[in-house]
Coordinates of C-alpha atoms (C1' of nucleotides) in Angstrom, one line a residue:
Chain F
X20 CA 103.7 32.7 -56.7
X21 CA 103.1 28.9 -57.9
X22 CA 105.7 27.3 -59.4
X23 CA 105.5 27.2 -62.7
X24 CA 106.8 23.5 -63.3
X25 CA 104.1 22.6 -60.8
X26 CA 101.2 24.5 -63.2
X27 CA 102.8 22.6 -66.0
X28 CA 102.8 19.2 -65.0
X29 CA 99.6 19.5 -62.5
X30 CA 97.1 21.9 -65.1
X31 CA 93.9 20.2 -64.2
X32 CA 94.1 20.5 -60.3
X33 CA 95.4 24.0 -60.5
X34 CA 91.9 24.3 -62.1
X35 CA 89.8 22.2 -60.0
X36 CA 91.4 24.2 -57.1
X37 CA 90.8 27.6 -58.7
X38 CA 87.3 26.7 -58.3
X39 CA 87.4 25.3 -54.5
X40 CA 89.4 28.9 -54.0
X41 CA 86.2 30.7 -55.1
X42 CA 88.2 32.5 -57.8
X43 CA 90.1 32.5 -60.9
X44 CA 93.5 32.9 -62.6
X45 CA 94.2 32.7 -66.5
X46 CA 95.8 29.6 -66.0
X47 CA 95.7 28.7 -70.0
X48 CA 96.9 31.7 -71.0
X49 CA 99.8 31.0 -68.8
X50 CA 100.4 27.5 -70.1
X51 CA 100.3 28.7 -73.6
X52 CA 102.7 31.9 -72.9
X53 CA 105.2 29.7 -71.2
X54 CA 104.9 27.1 -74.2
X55 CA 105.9 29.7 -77.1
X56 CA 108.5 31.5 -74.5
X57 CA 110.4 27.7 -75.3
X58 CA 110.1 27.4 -78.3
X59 CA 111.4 30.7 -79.0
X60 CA 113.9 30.0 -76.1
X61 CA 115.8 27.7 -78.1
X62 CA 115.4 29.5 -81.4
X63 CA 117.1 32.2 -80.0
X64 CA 119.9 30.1 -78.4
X65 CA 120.8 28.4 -81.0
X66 CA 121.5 31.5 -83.1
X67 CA 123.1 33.5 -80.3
X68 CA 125.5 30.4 -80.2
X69 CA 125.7 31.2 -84.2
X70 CA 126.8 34.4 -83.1
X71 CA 129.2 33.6 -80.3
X72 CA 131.4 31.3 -82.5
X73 CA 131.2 33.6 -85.5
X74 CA 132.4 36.7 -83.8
X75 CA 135.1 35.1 -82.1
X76 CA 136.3 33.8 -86.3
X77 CA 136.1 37.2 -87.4
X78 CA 138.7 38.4 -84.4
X79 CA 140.9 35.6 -85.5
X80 CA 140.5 36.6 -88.9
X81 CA 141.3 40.6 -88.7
X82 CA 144.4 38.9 -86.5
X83 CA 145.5 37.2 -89.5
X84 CA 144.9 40.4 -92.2
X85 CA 141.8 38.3 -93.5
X86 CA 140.1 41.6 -94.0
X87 CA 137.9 39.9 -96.5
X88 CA 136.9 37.3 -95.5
X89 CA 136.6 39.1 -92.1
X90 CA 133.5 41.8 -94.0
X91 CA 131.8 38.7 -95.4
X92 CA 131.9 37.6 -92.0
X93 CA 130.3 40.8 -90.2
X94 CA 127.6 40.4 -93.0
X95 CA 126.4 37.2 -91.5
X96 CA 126.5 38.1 -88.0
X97 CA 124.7 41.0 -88.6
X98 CA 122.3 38.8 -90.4
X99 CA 122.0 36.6 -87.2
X100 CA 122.2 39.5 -85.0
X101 CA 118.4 40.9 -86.4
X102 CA 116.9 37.7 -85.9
X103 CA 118.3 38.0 -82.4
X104 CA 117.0 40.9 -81.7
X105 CA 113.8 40.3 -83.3
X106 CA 112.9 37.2 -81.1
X107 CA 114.2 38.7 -78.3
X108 CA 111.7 41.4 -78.3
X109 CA 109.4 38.9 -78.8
X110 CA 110.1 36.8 -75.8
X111 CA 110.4 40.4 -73.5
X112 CA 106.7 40.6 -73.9
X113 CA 106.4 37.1 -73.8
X114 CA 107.5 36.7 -70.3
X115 CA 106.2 40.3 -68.8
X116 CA 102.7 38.6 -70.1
X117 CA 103.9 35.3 -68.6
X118 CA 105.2 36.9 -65.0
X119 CA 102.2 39.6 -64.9
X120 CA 99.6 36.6 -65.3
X121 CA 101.7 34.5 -62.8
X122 CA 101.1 37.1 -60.2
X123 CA 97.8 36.7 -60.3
X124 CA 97.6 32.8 -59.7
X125 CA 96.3 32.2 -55.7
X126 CA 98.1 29.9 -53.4
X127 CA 96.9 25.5 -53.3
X128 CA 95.7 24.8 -49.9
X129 CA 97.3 22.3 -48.1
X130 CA 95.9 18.6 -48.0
X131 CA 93.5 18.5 -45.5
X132 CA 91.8 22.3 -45.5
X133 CA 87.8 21.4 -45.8
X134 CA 86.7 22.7 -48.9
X135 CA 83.7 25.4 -49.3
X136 CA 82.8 28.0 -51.0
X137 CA 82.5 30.8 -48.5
X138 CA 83.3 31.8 -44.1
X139 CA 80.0 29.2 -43.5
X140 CA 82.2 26.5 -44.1
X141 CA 85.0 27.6 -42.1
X142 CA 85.1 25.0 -39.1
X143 CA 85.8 25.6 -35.1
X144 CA 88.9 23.7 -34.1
X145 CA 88.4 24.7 -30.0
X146 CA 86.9 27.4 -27.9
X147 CA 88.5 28.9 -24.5
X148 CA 86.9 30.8 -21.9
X149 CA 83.3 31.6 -20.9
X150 CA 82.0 34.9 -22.2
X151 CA 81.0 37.2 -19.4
X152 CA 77.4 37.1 -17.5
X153 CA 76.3 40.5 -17.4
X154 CA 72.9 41.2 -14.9
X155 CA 72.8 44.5 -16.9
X156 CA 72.5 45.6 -20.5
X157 CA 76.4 45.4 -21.8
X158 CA 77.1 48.5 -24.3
X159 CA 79.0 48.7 -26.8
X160 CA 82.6 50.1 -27.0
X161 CA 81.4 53.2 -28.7
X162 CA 79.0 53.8 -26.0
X163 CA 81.8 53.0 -23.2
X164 CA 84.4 55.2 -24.9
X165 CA 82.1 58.3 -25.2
X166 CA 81.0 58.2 -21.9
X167 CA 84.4 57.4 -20.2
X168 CA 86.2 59.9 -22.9
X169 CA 88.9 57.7 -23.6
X170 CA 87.5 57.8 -27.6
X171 CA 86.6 60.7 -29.2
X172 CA 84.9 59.6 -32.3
X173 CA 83.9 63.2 -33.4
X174 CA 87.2 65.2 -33.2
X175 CA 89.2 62.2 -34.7
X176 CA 86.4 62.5 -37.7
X177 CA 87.0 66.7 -37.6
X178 CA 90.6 65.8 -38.1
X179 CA 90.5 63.3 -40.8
X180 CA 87.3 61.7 -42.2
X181 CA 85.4 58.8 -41.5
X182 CA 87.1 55.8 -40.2
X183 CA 89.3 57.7 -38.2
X184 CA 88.9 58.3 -34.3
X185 CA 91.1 59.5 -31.4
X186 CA 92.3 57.6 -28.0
X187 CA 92.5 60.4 -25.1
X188 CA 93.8 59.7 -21.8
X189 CA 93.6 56.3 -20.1
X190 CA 92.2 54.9 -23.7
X191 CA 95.8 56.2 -25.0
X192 CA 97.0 54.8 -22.8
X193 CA 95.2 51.4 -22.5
X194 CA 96.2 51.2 -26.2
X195 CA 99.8 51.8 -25.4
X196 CA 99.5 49.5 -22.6
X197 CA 98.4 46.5 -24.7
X198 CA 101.0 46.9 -27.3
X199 CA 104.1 47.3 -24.9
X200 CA 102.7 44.3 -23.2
X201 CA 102.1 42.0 -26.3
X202 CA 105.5 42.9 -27.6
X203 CA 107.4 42.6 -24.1
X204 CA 105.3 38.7 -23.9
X205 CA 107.0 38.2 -27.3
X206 CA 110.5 38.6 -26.9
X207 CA 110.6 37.7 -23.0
X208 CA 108.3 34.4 -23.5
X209 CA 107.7 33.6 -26.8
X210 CA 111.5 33.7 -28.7
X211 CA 110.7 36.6 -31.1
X212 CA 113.6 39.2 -32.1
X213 CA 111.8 42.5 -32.1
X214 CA 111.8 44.4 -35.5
X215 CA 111.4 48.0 -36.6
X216 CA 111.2 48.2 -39.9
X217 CA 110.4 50.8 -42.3
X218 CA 106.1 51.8 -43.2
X219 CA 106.5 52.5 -46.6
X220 CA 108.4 50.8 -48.7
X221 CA 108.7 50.5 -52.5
X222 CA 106.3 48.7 -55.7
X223 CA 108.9 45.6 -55.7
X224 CA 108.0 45.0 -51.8
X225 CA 104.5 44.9 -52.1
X226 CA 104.8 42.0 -55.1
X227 CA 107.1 39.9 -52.9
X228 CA 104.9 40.1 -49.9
X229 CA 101.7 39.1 -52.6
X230 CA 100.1 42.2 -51.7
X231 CA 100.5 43.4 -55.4
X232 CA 99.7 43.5 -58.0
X233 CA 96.0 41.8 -56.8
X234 CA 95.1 44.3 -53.8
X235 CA 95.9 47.6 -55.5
X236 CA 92.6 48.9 -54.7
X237 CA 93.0 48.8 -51.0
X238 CA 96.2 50.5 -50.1
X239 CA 97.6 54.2 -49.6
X240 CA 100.0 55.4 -52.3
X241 CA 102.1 58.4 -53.1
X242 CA 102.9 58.8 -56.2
X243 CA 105.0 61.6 -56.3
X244 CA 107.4 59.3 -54.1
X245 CA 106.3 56.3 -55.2
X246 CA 106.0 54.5 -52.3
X247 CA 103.4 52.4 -51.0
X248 CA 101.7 52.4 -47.5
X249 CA 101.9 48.9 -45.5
X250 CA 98.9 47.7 -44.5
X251 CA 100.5 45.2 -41.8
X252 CA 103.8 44.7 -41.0
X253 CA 103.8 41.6 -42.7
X254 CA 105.2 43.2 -46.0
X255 CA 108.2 44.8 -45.2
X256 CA 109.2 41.3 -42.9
X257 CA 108.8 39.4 -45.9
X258 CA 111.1 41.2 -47.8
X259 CA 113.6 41.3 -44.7
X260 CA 115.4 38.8 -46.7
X261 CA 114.4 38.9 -50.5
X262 CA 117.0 38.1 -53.1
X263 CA 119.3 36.9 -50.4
X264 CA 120.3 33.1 -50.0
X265 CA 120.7 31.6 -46.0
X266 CA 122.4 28.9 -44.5
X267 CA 120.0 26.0 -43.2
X268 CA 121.2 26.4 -39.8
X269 CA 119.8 30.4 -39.9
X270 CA 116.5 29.0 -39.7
X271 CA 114.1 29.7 -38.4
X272 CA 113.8 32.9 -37.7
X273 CA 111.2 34.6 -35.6
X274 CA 110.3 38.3 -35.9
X275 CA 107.9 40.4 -34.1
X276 CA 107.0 44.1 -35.3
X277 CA 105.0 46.8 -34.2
X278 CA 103.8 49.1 -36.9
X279 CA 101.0 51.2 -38.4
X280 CA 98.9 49.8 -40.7
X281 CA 97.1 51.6 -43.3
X282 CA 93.9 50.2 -44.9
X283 CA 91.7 52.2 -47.5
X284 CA 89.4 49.3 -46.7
X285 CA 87.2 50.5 -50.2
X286 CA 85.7 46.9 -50.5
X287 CA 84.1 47.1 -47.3
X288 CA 82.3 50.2 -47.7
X289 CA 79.4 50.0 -45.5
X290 CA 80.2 47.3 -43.0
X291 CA 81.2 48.0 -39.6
X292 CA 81.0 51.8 -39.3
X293 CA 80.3 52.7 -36.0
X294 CA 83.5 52.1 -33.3
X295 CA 87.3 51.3 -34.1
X296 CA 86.5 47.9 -35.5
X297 CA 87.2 48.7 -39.2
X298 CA 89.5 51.8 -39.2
X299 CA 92.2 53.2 -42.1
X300 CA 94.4 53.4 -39.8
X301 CA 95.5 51.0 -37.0
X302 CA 98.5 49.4 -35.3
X303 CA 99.6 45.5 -35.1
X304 CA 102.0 43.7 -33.4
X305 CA 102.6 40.8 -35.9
X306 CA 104.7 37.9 -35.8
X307 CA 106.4 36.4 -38.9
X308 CA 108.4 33.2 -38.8
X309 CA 111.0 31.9 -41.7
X310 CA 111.4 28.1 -42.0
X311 CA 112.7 24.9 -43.6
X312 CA 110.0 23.8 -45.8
X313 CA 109.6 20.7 -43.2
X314 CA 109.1 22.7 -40.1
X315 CA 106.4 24.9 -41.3
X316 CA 103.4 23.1 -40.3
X317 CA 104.7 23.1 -36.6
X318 CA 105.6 26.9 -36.8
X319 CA 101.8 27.6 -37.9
X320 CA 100.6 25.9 -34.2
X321 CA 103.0 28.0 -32.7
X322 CA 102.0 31.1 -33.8
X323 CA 97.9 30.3 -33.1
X324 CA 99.1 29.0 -29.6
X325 CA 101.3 32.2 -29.0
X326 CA 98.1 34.4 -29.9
X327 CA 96.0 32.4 -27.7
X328 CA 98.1 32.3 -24.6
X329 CA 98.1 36.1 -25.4
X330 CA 94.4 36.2 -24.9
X331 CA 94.7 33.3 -22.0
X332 CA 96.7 35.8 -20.2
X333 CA 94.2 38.8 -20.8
X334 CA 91.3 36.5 -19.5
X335 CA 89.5 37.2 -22.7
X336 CA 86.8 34.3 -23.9
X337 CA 88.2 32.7 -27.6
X338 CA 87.7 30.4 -30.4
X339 CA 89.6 29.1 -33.2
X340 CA 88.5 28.7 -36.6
X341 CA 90.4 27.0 -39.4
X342 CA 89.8 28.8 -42.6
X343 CA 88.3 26.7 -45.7
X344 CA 89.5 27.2 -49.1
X345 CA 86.6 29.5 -50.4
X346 CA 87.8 32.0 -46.8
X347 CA 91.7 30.7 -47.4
X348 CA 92.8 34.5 -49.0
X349 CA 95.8 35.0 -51.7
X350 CA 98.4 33.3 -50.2
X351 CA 97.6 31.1 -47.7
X352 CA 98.0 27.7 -47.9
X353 CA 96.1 26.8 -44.5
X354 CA 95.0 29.9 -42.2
X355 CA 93.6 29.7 -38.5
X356 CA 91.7 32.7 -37.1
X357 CA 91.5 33.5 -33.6
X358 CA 88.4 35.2 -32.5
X359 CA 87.7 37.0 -29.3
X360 CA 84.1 37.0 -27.6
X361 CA 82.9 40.7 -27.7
X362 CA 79.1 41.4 -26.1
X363 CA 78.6 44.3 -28.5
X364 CA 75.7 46.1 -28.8
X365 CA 72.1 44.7 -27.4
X366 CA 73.9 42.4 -25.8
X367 CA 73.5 40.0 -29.1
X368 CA 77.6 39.4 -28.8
X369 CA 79.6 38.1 -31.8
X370 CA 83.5 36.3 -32.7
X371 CA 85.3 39.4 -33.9
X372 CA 88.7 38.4 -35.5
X373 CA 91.4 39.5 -33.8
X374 CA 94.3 37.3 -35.7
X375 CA 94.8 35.4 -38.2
X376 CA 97.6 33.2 -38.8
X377 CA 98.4 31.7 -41.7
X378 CA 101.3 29.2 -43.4
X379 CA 102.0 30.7 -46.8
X380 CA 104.5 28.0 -47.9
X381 CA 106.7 28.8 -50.3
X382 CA 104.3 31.5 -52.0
X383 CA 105.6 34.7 -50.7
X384 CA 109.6 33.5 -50.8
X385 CA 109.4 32.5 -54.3
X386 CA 107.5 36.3 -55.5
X387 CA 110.8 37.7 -52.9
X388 CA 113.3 35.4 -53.9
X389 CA 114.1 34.1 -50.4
X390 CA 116.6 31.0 -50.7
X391 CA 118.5 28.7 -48.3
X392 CA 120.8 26.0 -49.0
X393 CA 120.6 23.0 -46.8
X394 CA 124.6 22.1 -46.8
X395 CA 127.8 24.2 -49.1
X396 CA 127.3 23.2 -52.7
X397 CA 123.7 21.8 -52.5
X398 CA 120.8 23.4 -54.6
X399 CA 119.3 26.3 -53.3
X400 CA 115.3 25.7 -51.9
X401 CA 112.8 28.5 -51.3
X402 CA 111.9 28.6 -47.9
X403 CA 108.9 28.6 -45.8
X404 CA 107.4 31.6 -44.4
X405 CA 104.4 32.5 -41.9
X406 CA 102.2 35.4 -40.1
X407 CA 100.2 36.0 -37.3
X408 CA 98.7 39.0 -35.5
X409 CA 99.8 39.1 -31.7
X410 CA 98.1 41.2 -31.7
X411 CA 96.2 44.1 -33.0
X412 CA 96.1 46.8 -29.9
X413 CA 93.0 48.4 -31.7
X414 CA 91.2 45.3 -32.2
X415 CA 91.8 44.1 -28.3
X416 CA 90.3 47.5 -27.2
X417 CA 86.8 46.2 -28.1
X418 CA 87.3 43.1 -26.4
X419 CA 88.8 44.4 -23.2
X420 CA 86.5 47.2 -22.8
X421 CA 82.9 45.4 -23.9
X422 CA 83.9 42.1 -21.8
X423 CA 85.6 44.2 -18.7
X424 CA 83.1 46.6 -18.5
X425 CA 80.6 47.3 -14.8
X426 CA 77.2 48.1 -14.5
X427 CA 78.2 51.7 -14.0
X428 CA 80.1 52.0 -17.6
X429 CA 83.4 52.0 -15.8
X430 CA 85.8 49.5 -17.3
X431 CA 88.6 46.7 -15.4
X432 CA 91.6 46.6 -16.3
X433 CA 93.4 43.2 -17.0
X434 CA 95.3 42.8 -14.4
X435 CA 98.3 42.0 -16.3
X436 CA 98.2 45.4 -18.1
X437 CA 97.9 47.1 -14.5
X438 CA 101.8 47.6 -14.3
X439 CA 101.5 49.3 -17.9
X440 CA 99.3 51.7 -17.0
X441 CA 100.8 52.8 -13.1
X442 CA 98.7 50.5 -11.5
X443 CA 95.0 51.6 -12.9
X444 CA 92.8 48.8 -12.0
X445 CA 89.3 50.9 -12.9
X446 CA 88.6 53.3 -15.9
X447 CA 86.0 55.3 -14.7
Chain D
rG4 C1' 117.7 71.3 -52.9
rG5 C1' 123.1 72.0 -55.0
rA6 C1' 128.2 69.9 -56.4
rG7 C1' 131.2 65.8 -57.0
rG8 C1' 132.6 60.4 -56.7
rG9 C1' 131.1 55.4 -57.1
rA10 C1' 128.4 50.1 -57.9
rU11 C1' 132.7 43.7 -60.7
rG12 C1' 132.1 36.8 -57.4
rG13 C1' 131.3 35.4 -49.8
rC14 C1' 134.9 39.8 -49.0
rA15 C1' 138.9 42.9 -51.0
rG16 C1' 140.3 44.5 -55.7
rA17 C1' 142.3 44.5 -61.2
rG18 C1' 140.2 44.9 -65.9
rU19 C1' 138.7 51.2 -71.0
rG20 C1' 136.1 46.9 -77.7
rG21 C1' 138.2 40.5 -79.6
rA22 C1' 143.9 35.8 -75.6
rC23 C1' 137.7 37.7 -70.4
rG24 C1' 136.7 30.9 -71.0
rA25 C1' 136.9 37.7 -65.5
rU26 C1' 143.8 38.5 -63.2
rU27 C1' 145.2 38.4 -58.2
rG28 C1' 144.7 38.2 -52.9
rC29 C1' 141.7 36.9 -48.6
rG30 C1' 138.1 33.6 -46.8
rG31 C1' 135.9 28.6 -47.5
rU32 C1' 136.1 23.1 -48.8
rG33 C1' 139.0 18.8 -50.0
rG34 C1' 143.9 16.8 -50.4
rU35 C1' 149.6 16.1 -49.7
rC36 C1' 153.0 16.4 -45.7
rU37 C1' 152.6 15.6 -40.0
rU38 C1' 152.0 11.6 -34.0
rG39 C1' 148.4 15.8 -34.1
rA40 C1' 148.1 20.8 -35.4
rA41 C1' 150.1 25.1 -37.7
rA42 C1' 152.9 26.5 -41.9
rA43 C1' 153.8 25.3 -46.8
rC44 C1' 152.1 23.2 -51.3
rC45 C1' 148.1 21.2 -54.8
rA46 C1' 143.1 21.2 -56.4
rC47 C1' 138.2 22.9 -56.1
rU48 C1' 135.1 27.0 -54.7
rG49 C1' 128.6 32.3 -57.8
rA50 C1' 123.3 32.4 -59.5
rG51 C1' 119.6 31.1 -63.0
rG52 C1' 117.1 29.4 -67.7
rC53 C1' 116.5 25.8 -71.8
rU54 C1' 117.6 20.7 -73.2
rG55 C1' 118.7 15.6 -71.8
rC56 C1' 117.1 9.1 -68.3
rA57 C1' 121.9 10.5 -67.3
rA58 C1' 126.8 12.1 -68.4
rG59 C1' 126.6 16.3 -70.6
rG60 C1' 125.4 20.3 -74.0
rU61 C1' 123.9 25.4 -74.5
rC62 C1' 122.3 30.4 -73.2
rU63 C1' 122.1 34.5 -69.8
rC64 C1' 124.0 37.4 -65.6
rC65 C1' 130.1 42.4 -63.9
rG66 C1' 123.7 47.5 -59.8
rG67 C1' 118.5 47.6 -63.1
rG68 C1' 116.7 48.8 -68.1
rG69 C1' 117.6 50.4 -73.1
rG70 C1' 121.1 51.5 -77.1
rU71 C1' 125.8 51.4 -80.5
rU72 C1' 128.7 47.1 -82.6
rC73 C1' 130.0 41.2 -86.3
rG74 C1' 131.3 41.2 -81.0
rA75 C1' 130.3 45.1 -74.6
rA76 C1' 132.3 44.3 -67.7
rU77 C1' 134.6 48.0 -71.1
rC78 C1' 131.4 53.0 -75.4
rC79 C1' 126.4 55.9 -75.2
rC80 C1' 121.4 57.0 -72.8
rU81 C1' 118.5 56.3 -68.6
rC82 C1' 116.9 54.6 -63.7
rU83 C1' 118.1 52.9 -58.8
rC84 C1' 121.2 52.6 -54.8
rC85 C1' 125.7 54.0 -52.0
rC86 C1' 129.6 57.6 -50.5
rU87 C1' 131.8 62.9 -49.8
rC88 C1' 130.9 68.1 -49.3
rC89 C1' 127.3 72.4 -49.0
rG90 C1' 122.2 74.0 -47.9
rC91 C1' 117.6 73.0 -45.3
rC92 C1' 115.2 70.3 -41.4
rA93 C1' 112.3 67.0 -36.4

RNA sequence: GGAGGGAUGGCAGAGUGGACGAUUGCGGUGGUCUUGAAAACCACUGAGGCUGCAAGGUCUCCGGGGGUUCGAAUCCCUCUCCCUCCGCCA
C-alpha cells in the first residue's frame, strides 16, 4: 500500500507513474474520498466533544437532584447523538471506499529502474556461465523424463487434470535432492533461519502480503473454510510479523521456507503446456528478508547473489535481468530476475526464470502493519521487506536435466547434489 | 462434532452504567541517596487519526464488528481466537 500522505502531496507523479507501470489505479477517486472523510472527520469531532462534556453535566446534574434540568439535557445529547451517528455511517463507507481503492494502487519504482512499457525493455545487468555445446540434438525435459521414467506426465494428468504431472524414482528424488540442498546452503552458508509456516492461511493474510484483493483470479480457495491457498511462501512470511511493532536492533531478519505453492495460473492459459514449466502445483524454497528502511537496497544484492551462487554451485549457465517498470509487478519497487540457460526443445534454447527477487519497500509492511521503533519512545517506522526464490526445485529440474543431459538421454548429476541422492552420478 | 470457561496496557491482574482522566503490582527509563552498586524513595512509562509553524488542542481504541443509552471496558447480538473436558482422527 502507498502512503496516503505521499498520494496527497505527490498526485501528479503517482499519475505519471501509473502510466510508466503499464496500469491504472483510481487515484482521484481516492483523493476526493480522503478529502470528504476530513471534512466529515472534524464535523464529527467536534460534536462527539459536544457530547463528551454534555454527558459528563448531566451526571453532575442527577448528582445534585437537578432532574430537570438533567431531561432537558438528555434531549440535546440525544439531538447530538443522531448527527453522530448519522456522519458516522457516512464516514464507514467513506473509508471502506477509501481503503478498498487504496488496495488497488501499485507500488513507485525506485529512482533509477529504466522505464518501458513491457519485458523488451527489461535490461541484462551480467551473464555467468557458457551454455552447454551439445554434438547431438539436445531434447527437451519432457522428452528426457519420459524416456528415463523419472516424469510421468500421463498418470499425474489421470490423477488430477492438466498441469499436473508425477516425479517417480531418481526424478523424486532429484527433486528432493535439490530442495534439501538449497535449503541446507541457506542456513549453513547464507545466514537464513529456516521457516515452516502454515499453506493456507486466512483473507487478512493475502491483503497484507498484496496478493489480494488484485490477484483473486489466480489463486485456490475454500470457501467452506475460508481459507486461501499460498501461491509462494512469500505470503504467510510477510505476515510472520503483521500488527506487531520490533525493536531496531531485531533487524534484519532472514527467513528461508520451503512450501507448496499453488497457482490456478488462469491468465496464462495456453502458454507453456508441455513439461513442468508452468504447473498448479509446485514447491519453492524462498528467502524473505525484514529490514531498516536504509539497509534494504543492500539486502536486495544479497538475495540475487545468494540465488546466483546457488546456480554457481550447480554449474548451471545464468543471466540477470533487472525488471523495468512496465515488467516491475504489484509491489515491487525494483525486481531482478535470474534466469537459467535451458537448451529446450530443437535445440533453439531460451532464459527461463528461475527467481525473481524483488525490494518491496515499505509496501507489503504497511498493508501488514509491520512496525519498528529505532530507540524507546521514538515514532514507530514501517519497515522494509524483500523476496527471492532460492530456489524453485521444479523449475531447476529443467535446467539440470536439458543442460546435464548425454547423447544417450541419460542425465549427470551435479556433483554437489551426488551426496543427496547416495552417490548417483548418472540417471540412466 | 458435543459441553463449559475465557480475551483489559510490555507482563500479571482489578474494574458489572457517570469520581475510569483505567486501581495496583512487576518489568522498563530517568532521578535522589551512595566511593560504586544494591536496596529504598520520587517521577515518567501504549497505539493511531484529525488539526496546528510549534507549543498544544481534540477524537478513537479494554479481541473484531454491530446494537441499547444522554453516557459503555461494564448491558445485548454476532464473529474471531485461546483454554478445559468428551468424541472422532493421520
Amino acid at each position: 500500500m502507498l502512503d496516503l500522505n505521499f498520494i496527497r502531496q505527490n498526485p501528479d507523479k503517482v499519475k505519471t507513474t501509473l502510466v510508466d507501470l503499464n496500469t491504472e489505479a483510481p487515484i482521484d477517486e481516492i483523493l476526493q474520498l480522503d478529502q470528504q472523510r476530513r471534512v466529515l472527520l472534524k464535523e464529527v469531532e467536534a460534536l462527539r466533544q459536544e457530547r463528551n462534556v454534555g454527558s459528563k453535566a448531566i451526571g453532575s446534574l442527577m448528582r445534585e437532584g437537578k432532574k430537570e434540568e438533567a431531561e432537558a439535557q438528555k434531549q440535546r445529547m440525544s439531538e447530538v447523538g443522531d448527527k453522530i451517528k448519522a456522519i458516522d455511517e457516512q464516514l464507514r463507507q467513506i473509508e471502506a471506499d477509501l481503503y478498498d481503492k487504496q488496495l488497488y494502487v501499485p507500488n513507485m519504482p525506485a529512482p533509477g529502474v529504466p522505464v518501458g512499457p513491457n519485458e523488451d525493455h527489461n535490461i541484462e545487468v551480467r551473464r555467468w556461465g557458457e551454455p552447454p555445446n551439445f554434438d547431438f540434438e539436445p531434447k527437451p525435459h519432457w522428452d528426457l523424463g519420459e524416456e528415463l521414467g523419472i516424469i510421468d506426465f500421463e498418470r499425474g494428468v489421470k490423477i488430477s487434470g492438466t498441469r499436473f504431472y508425477m516425479f517417480k524414482g531418481a526424478g523424486a528424488t532429484l527433486h528432493r535432492a535439490l530442495t534439501n540442498w538449497f535449503i541446507d546452503v541457506g542456513i549453513n552458508d547464507h545466514g537464513y533461519t529456516e521457516v515452516y509456516p502454515p499453506f493456507m492461511v486466512r483473507e487478512q493474510a493475502m491483503i497484507g502480503a498484496a496478493h489480494l484483493p488484485k490477484f483473486r483470479d489466480n489463486m485456490y480457495y475454500d470457501a467452506e473454510e475460508d481459507y486461501w491457498f499460498i501461491g509462494t511462501a512469500e505470503v504467510p512470511l510477510t505476515n510472520v510479523f503483521a500488527d506487531e511493532i520490533l525493536d531496531a536492533g531485531q533487524l534484519p531478519i532472514k527467513y528461508l521456507s520451503h512450501t507448496p505453492c499453488f497457482r490456478r495460473d488462469k491468465m496464462s492459459a495456453g502458454r507453456d503446456v508441455r513439461g513442468i514449466k508452468r504447473v498448479h502445483q509446485f514447491e519453492k524454497v524462498e528467502m524473505y528478508h525484514y529490514t531498516l528502511p536504509e539497509d534494504s537496497y543492500d539486502h536486495l544484492e544479497e538475495i540475487v547473489s545468494n540465488a546466483e551462487d546457488l546456480c554457481q554451485r550447480l554449474g548451471l549457465p545464468y543471466r540477470i535481468v533487472q525488471m523495468c517498470t512496465g515488467d516491475l509487478g504489484f509491489a515491487a519497487a525494483k525486481k531482478y530476475d535470474v534466469e537459467a540457460w535451458v537448451p529446450g526443445p530443437n535445440g533453439e534454447g531460451e532464459w527461463m526464470e528461475i527467481s525473481s527477487c524483488s525490494n518491496v519497500e515499505a509496501f507489503q509492511a504497511r498493508r501488514a502493519n509491520i512496525r519498528f521503533r529505532r530507540e524507546r519512545g521514538a515514532k514507530t517506522e514501517f519497515i522494509h521487506t524483500l523476496n527471492g526464490s532460492g530456489l524453485p526445485p521444479g523449475r531447476l529440474m529443467i535446467a539440470v536435466m536439458e543442460n546435464y543431459q548425454q547423447a544417450d538421454g541419460s542425465i549427470i548429476v551435479p556433483e554437489v547434489l551426488r551426496p543427496y541422492m547416495g552417490g548417483l552420478e548418472v540417471i540412466e
